[in-house]
């Protein structure tokens, strides 16, 4: 097959993608760019300023008390504080740079707005080298932009972006979250390492562990009793609404439309939940280039009104042990 | 203005519909066009053509999600324009790279079967996407629907760059296997 023929076939696939189901596109759109909100940037700045003040106070205090003989050796302390500050500043520079990259969508938006700046130029300007010395000003300027973006640029484009600002936290910090942190499983299947986690603006927390090409995602949130969510709560007597082994893949062809919502995102009540339900949701699929690890998803609604979502690749028994460990 | 209000304007044949659409979805559609075309003028043209197509399509259409309806029109128009300018030569840009990657999905042919109809291919690809884990599907669509760069996808979903590449590689392999299993000839 010639390269031209291959290209034409690839174009057919590209064109066929134009008719992708709306729900898939909506889902792909929902996980929008994560932007650290202005208030969090200011918190970092405030923390740095406090460190600087404490460092200076202790340094000047020790200077006034120390003798000429001891002065040389004691000077190491302020230097280390300065070094720490420099490190923090460098980290902030890296973060700021990353945030600039995060804002590529906004760059396109800006390019669209501006009649004087061509998009290519804007893109190049989007990732400037930020000198460490000017980071605070840069962060401030960027935060300013963020506010403008929040207020103006997102009109009607996707309000979910506006509400989707998140704070990235490590596993320990997420576990320390009041209420929701207690619903993070304490037992994680062997071999899986924490990869990332964040807290959304609405307080929900999400954690991801991975092992090679296999992932485990746990989301913890307060349950919102909307009509849509209520419809996803499973009546375990109706196996056909949640058991992935009942249907052949592709599910689009085999799962009845009336079960579509609950089948793809089922919620089990805590009182019903057991390993047999986990097994009903985990299925190993033979895919070229993929691992044979069972994959699946479901949520568990706890009586306290907290919902824990699982989405990932793992054997059912290990997943069950994860859920068993919640609250231990 | 809410989508339903904009749709009402279209149905009332009120030309403010276009102004309001541009206000609400101009940036979104421009972003889609620019990812494919990497050319400001061409992207502007496609966005403007999108408003025109939308004007003629509504009524009778009344899309559930106006953003996706408009985005799909923009994507199609942009791809047509890209083909017109680039299909016969090797060009630069993300679109070319994305198409090169999609060549991995072409199923092997065994005989002289007839090529699958476009509608059937669309149905099968849809069915295939529904079998994918959520994140994998999202990454695939960001790459081959929105033609976003790896780095953008990595940022969007907070993934490592290599994880994005691995995920896409894996999904392309799956799609190829799926199409072969269905006996599809492109």
GROMACS .gro file of C-alpha atoms in nm:
model
  514
    1UNK     CA    1   0.000   0.000   0.000
    2UNK     CA    2   0.144   0.337  -0.098
    3UNK     CA    3   0.191   0.618   0.150
    4UNK     CA    4  -0.080   0.817  -0.026
    5UNK     CA    5  -0.327   0.530   0.009
    6UNK     CA    6  -0.241   0.494   0.375
    7UNK     CA    7  -0.292   0.861   0.425
    8UNK     CA    8  -0.632   0.850   0.261
    9UNK     CA    9  -0.737   0.564   0.486
   10UNK     CA   10  -0.613   0.752   0.791
   11UNK     CA   11  -0.821   1.046   0.675
   12UNK     CA   12  -1.127   0.822   0.660
   13UNK     CA   13  -1.075   0.734   1.024
   14UNK     CA   14  -1.027   1.100   1.110
   15UNK     CA   15  -1.348   1.188   0.927
   16UNK     CA   16  -1.540   0.904   1.089
   17UNK     CA   17  -1.446   1.048   1.427
   18UNK     CA   18  -1.659   1.352   1.344
   19UNK     CA   19  -1.965   1.149   1.434
   20UNK     CA   20  -1.847   1.049   1.777
   21UNK     CA   21  -2.125   1.032   2.034
   22UNK     CA   22  -2.182   1.359   2.210
   23UNK     CA   23  -2.155   1.204   2.553
   24UNK     CA   24  -1.801   1.091   2.479
   25UNK     CA   25  -1.700   1.437   2.363
   26UNK     CA   26  -1.864   1.598   2.661
   27UNK     CA   27  -1.674   1.363   2.887
   28UNK     CA   28  -1.348   1.441   2.711
   29UNK     CA   29  -1.423   1.808   2.759
   30UNK     CA   30  -1.518   1.784   3.123
   31UNK     CA   31  -1.171   1.709   3.250
   32UNK     CA   32  -1.053   2.052   3.169
   33UNK     CA   33  -0.721   2.220   3.221
   34UNK     CA   34  -0.641   2.235   3.584
   35UNK     CA   35  -0.565   2.588   3.690
   36UNK     CA   36  -0.431   2.676   4.030
   37UNK     CA   37  -0.654   2.963   4.137
   38UNK     CA   38  -0.525   3.302   4.229
   39UNK     CA   39  -0.602   3.255   4.597
   40UNK     CA   40  -0.366   2.957   4.610
   41UNK     CA   41  -0.089   3.145   4.436
   42UNK     CA   42  -0.124   3.423   4.690
   43UNK     CA   43  -0.106   3.169   4.972
   44UNK     CA   44   0.225   3.043   4.840
   45UNK     CA   45   0.351   3.398   4.812
   46UNK     CA   46   0.234   3.476   5.165
   47UNK     CA   47   0.409   3.166   5.299
   48UNK     CA   48   0.731   3.266   5.124
   49UNK     CA   49   0.704   3.619   5.260
   50UNK     CA   50   0.658   3.481   5.613
   51UNK     CA   51   0.963   3.261   5.573
   52UNK     CA   52   1.163   3.557   5.450
   53UNK     CA   53   1.055   3.774   5.744
   54UNK     CA   54   1.129   3.499   5.996
   55UNK     CA   55   1.465   3.441   5.835
   56UNK     CA   56   1.555   3.808   5.839
   57UNK     CA   57   1.439   3.857   6.198
   58UNK     CA   58   1.635   3.559   6.325
   59UNK     CA   59   1.935   3.663   6.123
   60UNK     CA   60   1.938   4.025   6.244
   61UNK     CA   61   1.865   3.906   6.600
   62UNK     CA   62   2.151   3.666   6.600
   63UNK     CA   63   2.376   3.930   6.441
   64UNK     CA   64   2.312   4.173   6.726
   65UNK     CA   65   2.392   3.914   6.990
   66UNK     CA   66   2.685   3.738   6.842
   67UNK     CA   67   3.041   3.836   6.900
   68UNK     CA   68   3.283   3.926   6.628
   69UNK     CA   69   3.457   3.591   6.672
   70UNK     CA   70   3.143   3.384   6.621
   71UNK     CA   71   3.003   3.599   6.347
   72UNK     CA   72   3.166   3.415   6.061
   73UNK     CA   73   3.036   3.074   6.161
   74UNK     CA   74   2.681   3.195   6.244
   75UNK     CA   75   2.640   3.356   5.904
   76UNK     CA   76   2.572   3.012   5.760
   77UNK     CA   77   2.217   3.021   5.895
   78UNK     CA   78   2.085   3.316   5.698
   79UNK     CA   79   2.259   3.186   5.390
   80UNK     CA   80   2.072   2.860   5.420
   81UNK     CA   81   1.745   3.049   5.460
   82UNK     CA   82   1.831   3.249   5.153
   83UNK     CA   83   1.914   2.927   4.974
   84UNK     CA   84   1.582   2.783   5.079
   85UNK     CA   85   1.409   3.093   4.952
   86UNK     CA   86   1.600   3.070   4.628
   87UNK     CA   87   1.494   2.707   4.595
   88UNK     CA   88   1.134   2.799   4.665
   89UNK     CA   89   1.159   3.078   4.412
   90UNK     CA   90   1.302   2.842   4.155
   91UNK     CA   91   1.021   2.599   4.223
   92UNK     CA   92   0.773   2.877   4.176
   93UNK     CA   93   0.940   2.968   3.851
   94UNK     CA   94   0.895   2.611   3.734
   95UNK     CA   95   0.533   2.614   3.849
   96UNK     CA   96   0.467   2.943   3.680
   97UNK     CA   97   0.618   2.808   3.362
   98UNK     CA   98   0.404   2.498   3.386
   99UNK     CA   99   0.097   2.714   3.438
  100UNK     CA  100   0.184   2.909   3.127
  101UNK     CA  101   0.185   2.581   2.937
  102UNK     CA  102  -0.143   2.487   3.100
  103UNK     CA  103  -0.294   2.796   2.950
  104UNK     CA  104  -0.253   2.694   2.586
  105UNK     CA  105  -0.625   2.700   2.533
  106UNK     CA  106  -0.640   3.051   2.660
  107UNK     CA  107  -0.359   3.138   2.423
  108UNK     CA  108  -0.574   3.032   2.133
  109UNK     CA  109  -0.856   3.230   2.281
  110UNK     CA  110  -0.636   3.535   2.314
  111UNK     CA  111  -0.514   3.493   1.961
  112UNK     CA  112  -0.871   3.489   1.846
  113UNK     CA  113  -0.944   3.809   2.031
  114UNK     CA  114  -0.645   4.004   1.917
  115UNK     CA  115  -0.631   4.155   1.572
  116UNK     CA  116  -0.270   4.257   1.607
  117UNK     CA  117  -0.100   3.947   1.734
  118UNK     CA  118  -0.077   3.644   1.513
  119UNK     CA  119  -0.152   3.317   1.685
  120UNK     CA  120   0.190   3.172   1.620
  121UNK     CA  121   0.357   3.461   1.797
  122UNK     CA  122   0.126   3.430   2.091
  123UNK     CA  123   0.208   3.063   2.117
  124UNK     CA  124   0.578   3.133   2.126
  125UNK     CA  125   0.524   3.395   2.391
  126UNK     CA  126   0.323   3.151   2.597
  127UNK     CA  127   0.627   2.978   2.742
  128UNK     CA  128   0.878   3.249   2.823
  129UNK     CA  129   1.190   3.192   3.023
  130UNK     CA  130   1.102   3.332   3.362
  131UNK     CA  131   1.399   3.449   3.562
  132UNK     CA  132   1.384   3.336   3.923
  133UNK     CA  133   1.436   3.690   4.052
  134UNK     CA  134   1.117   3.816   3.897
  135UNK     CA  135   0.893   3.529   3.989
  136UNK     CA  136   0.672   3.711   4.235
  137UNK     CA  137   0.593   3.976   3.981
  138UNK     CA  138   0.534   3.708   3.720
  139UNK     CA  139   0.306   3.511   3.946
  140UNK     CA  140   0.121   3.829   4.029
  141UNK     CA  141   0.090   3.921   3.664
  142UNK     CA  142  -0.022   3.572   3.577
  143UNK     CA  143  -0.271   3.569   3.859
  144UNK     CA  144  -0.404   3.891   3.721
  145UNK     CA  145  -0.443   3.726   3.383
  146UNK     CA  146  -0.612   3.435   3.550
  147UNK     CA  147  -0.870   3.668   3.694
  148UNK     CA  148  -0.933   3.824   3.357
  149UNK     CA  149  -0.964   3.477   3.209
  150UNK     CA  150  -1.204   3.373   3.481
  151UNK     CA  151  -1.420   3.675   3.440
  152UNK     CA  152  -1.421   3.731   3.068
  153UNK     CA  153  -1.257   3.477   2.845
  154UNK     CA  154  -1.469   3.184   2.944
  155UNK     CA  155  -1.805   3.337   2.867
  156UNK     CA  156  -2.007   3.050   2.735
  157UNK     CA  157  -1.706   2.849   2.622
  158UNK     CA  158  -1.715   2.605   2.905
  159UNK     CA  159  -1.829   2.709   3.244
  160UNK     CA  160  -1.690   2.384   3.381
  161UNK     CA  161  -1.341   2.521   3.334
  162UNK     CA  162  -1.421   2.810   3.560
  163UNK     CA  163  -1.545   2.581   3.833
  164UNK     CA  164  -1.281   2.322   3.778
  165UNK     CA  165  -0.989   2.495   3.944
  166UNK     CA  166  -0.807   2.238   4.155
  167UNK     CA  167  -0.530   2.221   4.409
  168UNK     CA  168  -0.273   1.949   4.362
  169UNK     CA  169  -0.184   1.773   4.683
  170UNK     CA  170   0.025   1.475   4.778
  171UNK     CA  171  -0.126   1.156   4.916
  172UNK     CA  172  -0.060   1.249   5.276
  173UNK     CA  173  -0.224   1.589   5.237
  174UNK     CA  174  -0.527   1.435   5.070
  175UNK     CA  175  -0.562   1.179   5.346
  176UNK     CA  176  -0.554   1.464   5.596
  177UNK     CA  177  -0.859   1.625   5.432
  178UNK     CA  178  -1.141   1.658   5.683
  179UNK     CA  179  -1.422   1.405   5.626
  180UNK     CA  180  -1.345   1.303   5.267
  181UNK     CA  181  -0.985   1.209   5.345
  182UNK     CA  182  -1.114   0.936   5.571
  183UNK     CA  183  -1.274   0.762   5.275
  184UNK     CA  184  -0.946   0.708   5.092
  185UNK     CA  185  -0.858   0.338   5.107
  186UNK     CA  186  -0.566   0.267   5.336
  187UNK     CA  187  -0.480  -0.056   5.157
  188UNK     CA  188  -0.354  -0.007   4.804
  189UNK     CA  189  -0.291  -0.312   4.584
  190UNK     CA  190   0.068  -0.424   4.578
  191UNK     CA  191   0.289  -0.262   4.316
  192UNK     CA  192   0.072   0.043   4.259
  193UNK     CA  193   0.244   0.372   4.334
  194UNK     CA  194   0.081   0.706   4.399
  195UNK     CA  195   0.098   0.917   4.085
  196UNK     CA  196  -0.110   1.227   4.143
  197UNK     CA  197  -0.398   1.369   4.339
  198UNK     CA  198  -0.599   1.684   4.362
  199UNK     CA  199  -0.883   1.858   4.540
  200UNK     CA  200  -1.148   2.020   4.323
  201UNK     CA  201  -1.314   2.351   4.390
  202UNK     CA  202  -1.622   2.169   4.518
  203UNK     CA  203  -1.410   1.985   4.776
  204UNK     CA  204  -1.406   1.649   4.596
  205UNK     CA  205  -1.073   1.469   4.599
  206UNK     CA  206  -0.922   1.242   4.337
  207UNK     CA  207  -0.618   1.017   4.363
  208UNK     CA  208  -0.441   0.810   4.103
  209UNK     CA  209  -0.207   0.518   4.157
  210UNK     CA  210  -0.035   0.338   3.874
  211UNK     CA  211   0.167   0.028   3.803
  212UNK     CA  212   0.308   0.021   3.452
  213UNK     CA  213   0.015   0.065   3.218
  214UNK     CA  214  -0.242  -0.012   3.489
  215UNK     CA  215  -0.411   0.265   3.685
  216UNK     CA  216  -0.638   0.296   3.982
  217UNK     CA  217  -0.837   0.614   4.029
  218UNK     CA  218  -1.029   0.682   4.347
  219UNK     CA  219  -1.258   0.982   4.369
  220UNK     CA  220  -1.424   1.088   4.692
  221UNK     CA  221  -1.703   1.345   4.698
  222UNK     CA  222  -2.015   1.444   4.881
  223UNK     CA  223  -2.314   1.283   4.714
  224UNK     CA  224  -2.554   1.514   4.536
  225UNK     CA  225  -2.900   1.358   4.524
  226UNK     CA  226  -2.988   1.479   4.175
  227UNK     CA  227  -3.232   1.299   3.950
  228UNK     CA  228  -2.943   1.182   3.735
  229UNK     CA  229  -2.750   1.040   4.030
  230UNK     CA  230  -3.056   0.873   4.176
  231UNK     CA  231  -3.103   0.699   3.844
  232UNK     CA  232  -2.755   0.553   3.870
  233UNK     CA  233  -2.817   0.384   4.203
  234UNK     CA  234  -2.825   0.012   4.145
  235UNK     CA  235  -3.098  -0.228   4.243
  236UNK     CA  236  -2.870  -0.528   4.292
  237UNK     CA  237  -3.153  -0.766   4.212
  238UNK     CA  238  -3.133  -0.640   3.853
  239UNK     CA  239  -2.803  -0.787   3.752
  240UNK     CA  240  -2.855  -0.684   3.392
  241UNK     CA  241  -2.819  -0.319   3.494
  242UNK     CA  242  -2.465  -0.344   3.625
  243UNK     CA  243  -2.295  -0.680   3.552
  244UNK     CA  244  -2.043  -0.635   3.273
  245UNK     CA  245  -2.025  -1.013   3.221
  246UNK     CA  246  -2.385  -1.020   3.103
  247UNK     CA  247  -2.298  -0.832   2.785
  248UNK     CA  248  -2.056  -0.868   2.501
  249UNK     CA  249  -1.827  -0.588   2.390
  250UNK     CA  250  -1.897  -0.352   2.218
  251UNK     CA  251  -2.147  -0.253   2.482
  252UNK     CA  252  -2.288   0.007   2.247
  253UNK     CA  253  -2.443  -0.282   2.055
  254UNK     CA  254  -2.545  -0.507   2.342
  255UNK     CA  255  -2.648  -0.301   2.644
  256UNK     CA  256  -3.013  -0.190   2.623
  257UNK     CA  257  -3.049   0.185   2.599
  258UNK     CA  258  -3.261   0.206   2.915
  259UNK     CA  259  -2.968   0.070   3.121
  260UNK     CA  260  -2.706   0.281   2.952
  261UNK     CA  261  -2.660   0.538   3.229
  262UNK     CA  262  -2.663   0.303   3.524
  263UNK     CA  263  -2.459   0.038   3.343
  264UNK     CA  264  -2.174   0.272   3.263
  265UNK     CA  265  -2.163   0.459   3.592
  266UNK     CA  266  -2.336   0.246   3.856
  267UNK     CA  267  -2.362   0.350   4.219
  268UNK     CA  268  -2.389   0.074   4.480
  269UNK     CA  269  -2.534   0.146   4.821
  270UNK     CA  270  -2.298   0.071   5.108
  271UNK     CA  271  -2.541  -0.182   5.255
  272UNK     CA  272  -2.549  -0.379   4.930
  273UNK     CA  273  -2.182  -0.362   4.852
  274UNK     CA  274  -1.971  -0.678   4.850
  275UNK     CA  275  -1.699  -0.855   4.659
  276UNK     CA  276  -1.953  -1.015   4.424
  277UNK     CA  277  -2.049  -0.668   4.304
  278UNK     CA  278  -1.685  -0.579   4.247
  279UNK     CA  279  -1.646  -0.900   4.049
  280UNK     CA  280  -1.953  -0.810   3.847
  281UNK     CA  281  -1.791  -0.485   3.745
  282UNK     CA  282  -1.437  -0.604   3.668
  283UNK     CA  283  -1.367  -0.766   3.335
  284UNK     CA  284  -1.052  -0.869   3.160
  285UNK     CA  285  -1.053  -0.774   2.796
  286UNK     CA  286  -0.807  -0.909   2.545
  287UNK     CA  287  -0.679  -0.606   2.366
  288UNK     CA  288  -0.382  -0.580   2.140
  289UNK     CA  289  -0.103  -0.401   2.321
  290UNK     CA  290  -0.286  -0.379   2.651
  291UNK     CA  291  -0.244  -0.566   2.975
  292UNK     CA  292  -0.486  -0.843   3.061
  293UNK     CA  293  -0.557  -0.689   3.400
  294UNK     CA  294  -0.930  -0.675   3.471
  295UNK     CA  295  -1.069  -0.325   3.435
  296UNK     CA  296  -1.385  -0.166   3.557
  297UNK     CA  297  -1.558   0.118   3.734
  298UNK     CA  298  -1.829   0.178   3.992
  299UNK     CA  299  -1.913   0.400   4.287
  300UNK     CA  300  -2.015   0.324   4.641
  301UNK     CA  301  -2.257   0.550   4.825
  302UNK     CA  302  -2.192   0.554   5.199
  303UNK     CA  303  -2.467   0.617   5.447
  304UNK     CA  304  -2.305   0.940   5.558
  305UNK     CA  305  -2.365   1.086   5.212
  306UNK     CA  306  -2.015   1.035   5.077
  307UNK     CA  307  -1.960   0.868   4.742
  308UNK     CA  308  -1.638   0.687   4.654
  309UNK     CA  309  -1.569   0.623   4.287
  310UNK     CA  310  -1.337   0.353   4.156
  311UNK     CA  311  -1.209   0.347   3.801
  312UNK     CA  312  -0.913   0.138   3.700
  313UNK     CA  313  -0.730  -0.182   3.625
  314UNK     CA  314  -0.689  -0.437   3.903
  315UNK     CA  315  -0.817  -0.776   4.013
  316UNK     CA  316  -1.152  -0.778   4.192
  317UNK     CA  317  -1.018  -0.916   4.517
  318UNK     CA  318  -0.760  -0.639   4.553
  319UNK     CA  319  -1.022  -0.378   4.470
  320UNK     CA  320  -1.250  -0.525   4.734
  321UNK     CA  321  -0.968  -0.513   4.989
  322UNK     CA  322  -0.919  -0.147   4.906
  323UNK     CA  323  -1.281  -0.073   4.983
  324UNK     CA  324  -1.270  -0.288   5.293
  325UNK     CA  325  -0.989  -0.072   5.424
  326UNK     CA  326  -1.192   0.249   5.401
  327UNK     CA  327  -1.243   0.393   5.745
  328UNK     CA  328  -1.009   0.147   5.914
  329UNK     CA  329  -2.685   3.399   2.678
  330UNK     CA  330  -2.801   3.042   2.740
  331UNK     CA  331  -2.788   2.786   2.462
  332UNK     CA  332  -3.165   2.752   2.460
  333UNK     CA  333  -3.201   3.128   2.406
  334UNK     CA  334  -2.950   3.120   2.122
  335UNK     CA  335  -3.133   2.828   1.965
  336UNK     CA  336  -3.459   3.020   1.993
  337UNK     CA  337  -3.299   3.306   1.801
  338UNK     CA  338  -3.202   3.066   1.523
  339UNK     CA  339  -3.551   2.927   1.510
  340UNK     CA  340  -3.697   3.276   1.498
  341UNK     CA  341  -3.454   3.353   1.213
  342UNK     CA  342  -3.319   3.641   1.419
  343UNK     CA  343  -2.973   3.739   1.299
  344UNK     CA  344  -2.863   3.813   1.651
  345UNK     CA  345  -2.827   3.437   1.675
  346UNK     CA  346  -2.498   3.461   1.490
  347UNK     CA  347  -2.364   3.744   1.703
  348UNK     CA  348  -2.454   3.558   2.019
  349UNK     CA  349  -2.305   3.235   1.887
  350UNK     CA  350  -1.984   3.412   1.800
  351UNK     CA  351  -1.975   3.569   2.143
  352UNK     CA  352  -2.029   3.238   2.320
  353UNK     CA  353  -1.846   2.992   2.099
  354UNK     CA  354  -1.609   3.195   1.884
  355UNK     CA  355  -1.304   3.108   2.089
  356UNK     CA  356  -1.397   2.744   2.123
  357UNK     CA  357  -1.445   2.699   1.749
  358UNK     CA  358  -1.137   2.900   1.666
  359UNK     CA  359  -0.933   2.675   1.892
  360UNK     CA  360  -1.057   2.366   1.707
  361UNK     CA  361  -0.985   2.519   1.367
  362UNK     CA  362  -0.644   2.643   1.467
  363UNK     CA  363  -0.534   2.306   1.600
  364UNK     CA  364  -0.605   2.157   1.258
  365UNK     CA  365  -0.497   2.439   1.031
  366UNK     CA  366  -0.229   2.626   1.223
  367UNK     CA  367  -0.319   2.930   1.020
  368UNK     CA  368  -0.497   3.229   1.159
  369UNK     CA  369  -0.672   3.347   0.844
  370UNK     CA  370  -0.786   3.000   0.749
  371UNK     CA  371  -0.910   2.941   1.101
  372UNK     CA  372  -1.106   3.266   1.100
  373UNK     CA  373  -1.258   3.170   0.768
  374UNK     CA  374  -1.364   2.830   0.895
  375UNK     CA  375  -1.519   2.982   1.205
  376UNK     CA  376  -1.716   3.229   0.994
  377UNK     CA  377  -1.827   2.948   0.765
  378UNK     CA  378  -1.938   2.760   1.075
  379UNK     CA  379  -2.183   3.037   1.163
  380UNK     CA  380  -2.320   3.028   0.811
  381UNK     CA  381  -2.364   2.650   0.817
  382UNK     CA  382  -2.528   2.672   1.156
  383UNK     CA  383  -2.764   2.939   1.025
  384UNK     CA  384  -2.880   2.712   0.743
  385UNK     CA  385  -2.895   2.403   0.962
  386UNK     CA  386  -3.113   2.549   1.238
  387UNK     CA  387  -3.402   2.499   1.192
  388UNK     CA  388  -3.474   2.214   1.133
  389UNK     CA  389  -3.193   2.108   1.364
  390UNK     CA  390  -3.211   2.179   1.734
  391UNK     CA  391  -2.892   2.031   1.879
  392UNK     CA  392  -2.876   1.910   2.236
  393UNK     CA  393  -2.535   2.062   2.283
  394UNK     CA  394  -2.473   2.367   2.077
  395UNK     CA  395  -2.100   2.373   2.151
  396UNK     CA  396  -2.046   2.024   2.011
  397UNK     CA  397  -2.274   2.087   1.716
  398UNK     CA  398  -2.074   2.396   1.623
  399UNK     CA  399  -1.742   2.230   1.709
  400UNK     CA  400  -1.818   1.941   1.476
  401UNK     CA  401  -1.901   2.176   1.192
  402UNK     CA  402  -1.579   2.367   1.250
  403UNK     CA  403  -1.379   2.046   1.265
  404UNK     CA  404  -1.526   1.922   0.937
  405UNK     CA  405  -1.476   2.253   0.760
  406UNK     CA  406  -1.123   2.284   0.891
  407UNK     CA  407  -1.036   1.933   0.784
  408UNK     CA  408  -1.179   1.998   0.436
  409UNK     CA  409  -0.969   2.309   0.411
  410UNK     CA  410  -0.664   2.125   0.538
  411UNK     CA  411  -0.715   1.851   0.280
  412UNK     CA  412  -0.752   2.104   0.005
  413UNK     CA  413  -0.424   2.266   0.098
  414UNK     CA  414  -0.219   1.973   0.218
  415UNK     CA  415  -0.352   1.638   0.110
  416UNK     CA  416  -0.128   1.608  -0.191
  417UNK     CA  417   0.193   1.703  -0.023
  418UNK     CA  418   0.372   1.631   0.298
  419UNK     CA  419   0.323   1.930   0.513
  420UNK     CA  420   0.404   2.034   0.863
  421UNK     CA  421   0.190   2.071   1.167
  422UNK     CA  422   0.010   1.857   1.416
  423UNK     CA  423  -0.255   1.746   1.171
  424UNK     CA  424   0.004   1.572   0.956
  425UNK     CA  425   0.152   1.399   1.260
  426UNK     CA  426  -0.192   1.294   1.383
  427UNK     CA  427  -0.274   1.140   1.047
  428UNK     CA  428   0.057   0.958   1.038
  429UNK     CA  429  -0.033   0.812   1.373
  430UNK     CA  430  -0.379   0.711   1.256
  431UNK     CA  431  -0.214   0.502   0.985
  432UNK     CA  432  -0.135   0.260   1.267
  433UNK     CA  433  -0.507   0.189   1.292
  434UNK     CA  434  -0.552   0.075   0.934
  435UNK     CA  435  -0.657  -0.289   0.941
  436UNK     CA  436  -0.472  -0.536   0.724
  437UNK     CA  437  -0.665  -0.642   0.414
  438UNK     CA  438  -0.691  -1.006   0.317
  439UNK     CA  439  -0.876  -0.996  -0.010
  440UNK     CA  440  -1.063  -0.768  -0.243
  441UNK     CA  441  -1.350  -0.684  -0.015
  442UNK     CA  442  -1.527  -0.355  -0.067
  443UNK     CA  443  -1.434  -0.066   0.150
  444UNK     CA  444  -1.665  -0.005   0.442
  445UNK     CA  445  -1.928   0.266   0.407
  446UNK     CA  446  -1.859   0.588   0.593
  447UNK     CA  447  -2.168   0.549   0.811
  448UNK     CA  448  -2.071   0.196   0.911
  449UNK     CA  449  -1.718   0.306   0.993
  450UNK     CA  450  -1.857   0.586   1.211
  451UNK     CA  451  -2.081   0.340   1.393
  452UNK     CA  452  -1.796   0.099   1.455
  453UNK     CA  453  -1.556   0.363   1.577
  454UNK     CA  454  -1.824   0.487   1.813
  455UNK     CA  455  -1.880   0.136   1.942
  456UNK     CA  456  -1.506   0.093   1.983
  457UNK     CA  457  -1.469   0.415   2.181
  458UNK     CA  458  -1.742   0.299   2.419
  459UNK     CA  459  -1.531  -0.005   2.505
  460UNK     CA  460  -1.236   0.204   2.618
  461UNK     CA  461  -1.165   0.304   2.976
  462UNK     CA  462  -1.271   0.663   3.032
  463UNK     CA  463  -0.931   0.822   3.047
  464UNK     CA  464  -0.801   0.634   2.746
  465UNK     CA  465  -1.103   0.740   2.544
  466UNK     CA  466  -1.064   1.101   2.653
  467UNK     CA  467  -0.698   1.107   2.556
  468UNK     CA  468  -0.778   0.952   2.219
  469UNK     CA  469  -1.046   1.211   2.146
  470UNK     CA  470  -0.833   1.503   2.256
  471UNK     CA  471  -0.568   1.384   2.015
  472UNK     CA  472  -0.771   1.277   1.714
  473UNK     CA  473  -1.085   1.484   1.747
  474UNK     CA  474  -0.936   1.807   1.874
  475UNK     CA  475  -0.588   1.740   1.728
  476UNK     CA  476  -0.425   1.858   2.047
  477UNK     CA  477  -0.055   1.814   2.103
  478UNK     CA  478   0.074   1.556   2.349
  479UNK     CA  479   0.188   1.825   2.588
  480UNK     CA  480  -0.156   1.987   2.592
  481UNK     CA  481  -0.322   1.654   2.663
  482UNK     CA  482  -0.071   1.578   2.937
  483UNK     CA  483  -0.145   1.912   3.099
  484UNK     CA  484  -0.518   1.876   3.061
  485UNK     CA  485  -0.535   1.537   3.228
  486UNK     CA  486  -0.234   1.580   3.456
  487UNK     CA  487  -0.050   1.291   3.298
  488UNK     CA  488   0.312   1.233   3.212
  489UNK     CA  489   0.397   1.297   2.850
  490UNK     CA  490   0.510   0.937   2.809
  491UNK     CA  491   0.188   0.808   2.960
  492UNK     CA  492  -0.006   1.003   2.698
  493UNK     CA  493   0.210   0.857   2.421
  494UNK     CA  494   0.176   0.506   2.561
  495UNK     CA  495  -0.198   0.543   2.598
  496UNK     CA  496  -0.238   0.661   2.238
  497UNK     CA  497  -0.012   0.390   2.105
  498UNK     CA  498  -0.211   0.131   2.292
  499UNK     CA  499  -0.545   0.268   2.175
  500UNK     CA  500  -0.436   0.279   1.812
  501UNK     CA  501  -0.337  -0.086   1.840
  502UNK     CA  502  -0.674  -0.167   1.991
  503UNK     CA  503  -0.860   0.018   1.719
  504UNK     CA  504  -0.669  -0.167   1.451
  505UNK     CA  505  -0.744  -0.502   1.618
  506UNK     CA  506  -1.109  -0.403   1.659
  507UNK     CA  507  -1.149  -0.308   1.294
  508UNK     CA  508  -0.976  -0.627   1.183
  509UNK     CA  509  -1.199  -0.830   1.409
  510UNK     CA  510  -1.501  -0.666   1.248
  511UNK     CA  511  -1.359  -0.750   0.905
  512UNK     CA  512  -1.337  -0.388   0.803
  513UNK     CA  513  -1.161  -0.274   0.489
  514UNK     CA  514  -1.089   0.095   0.466
   0.00000   0.00000   0.00000
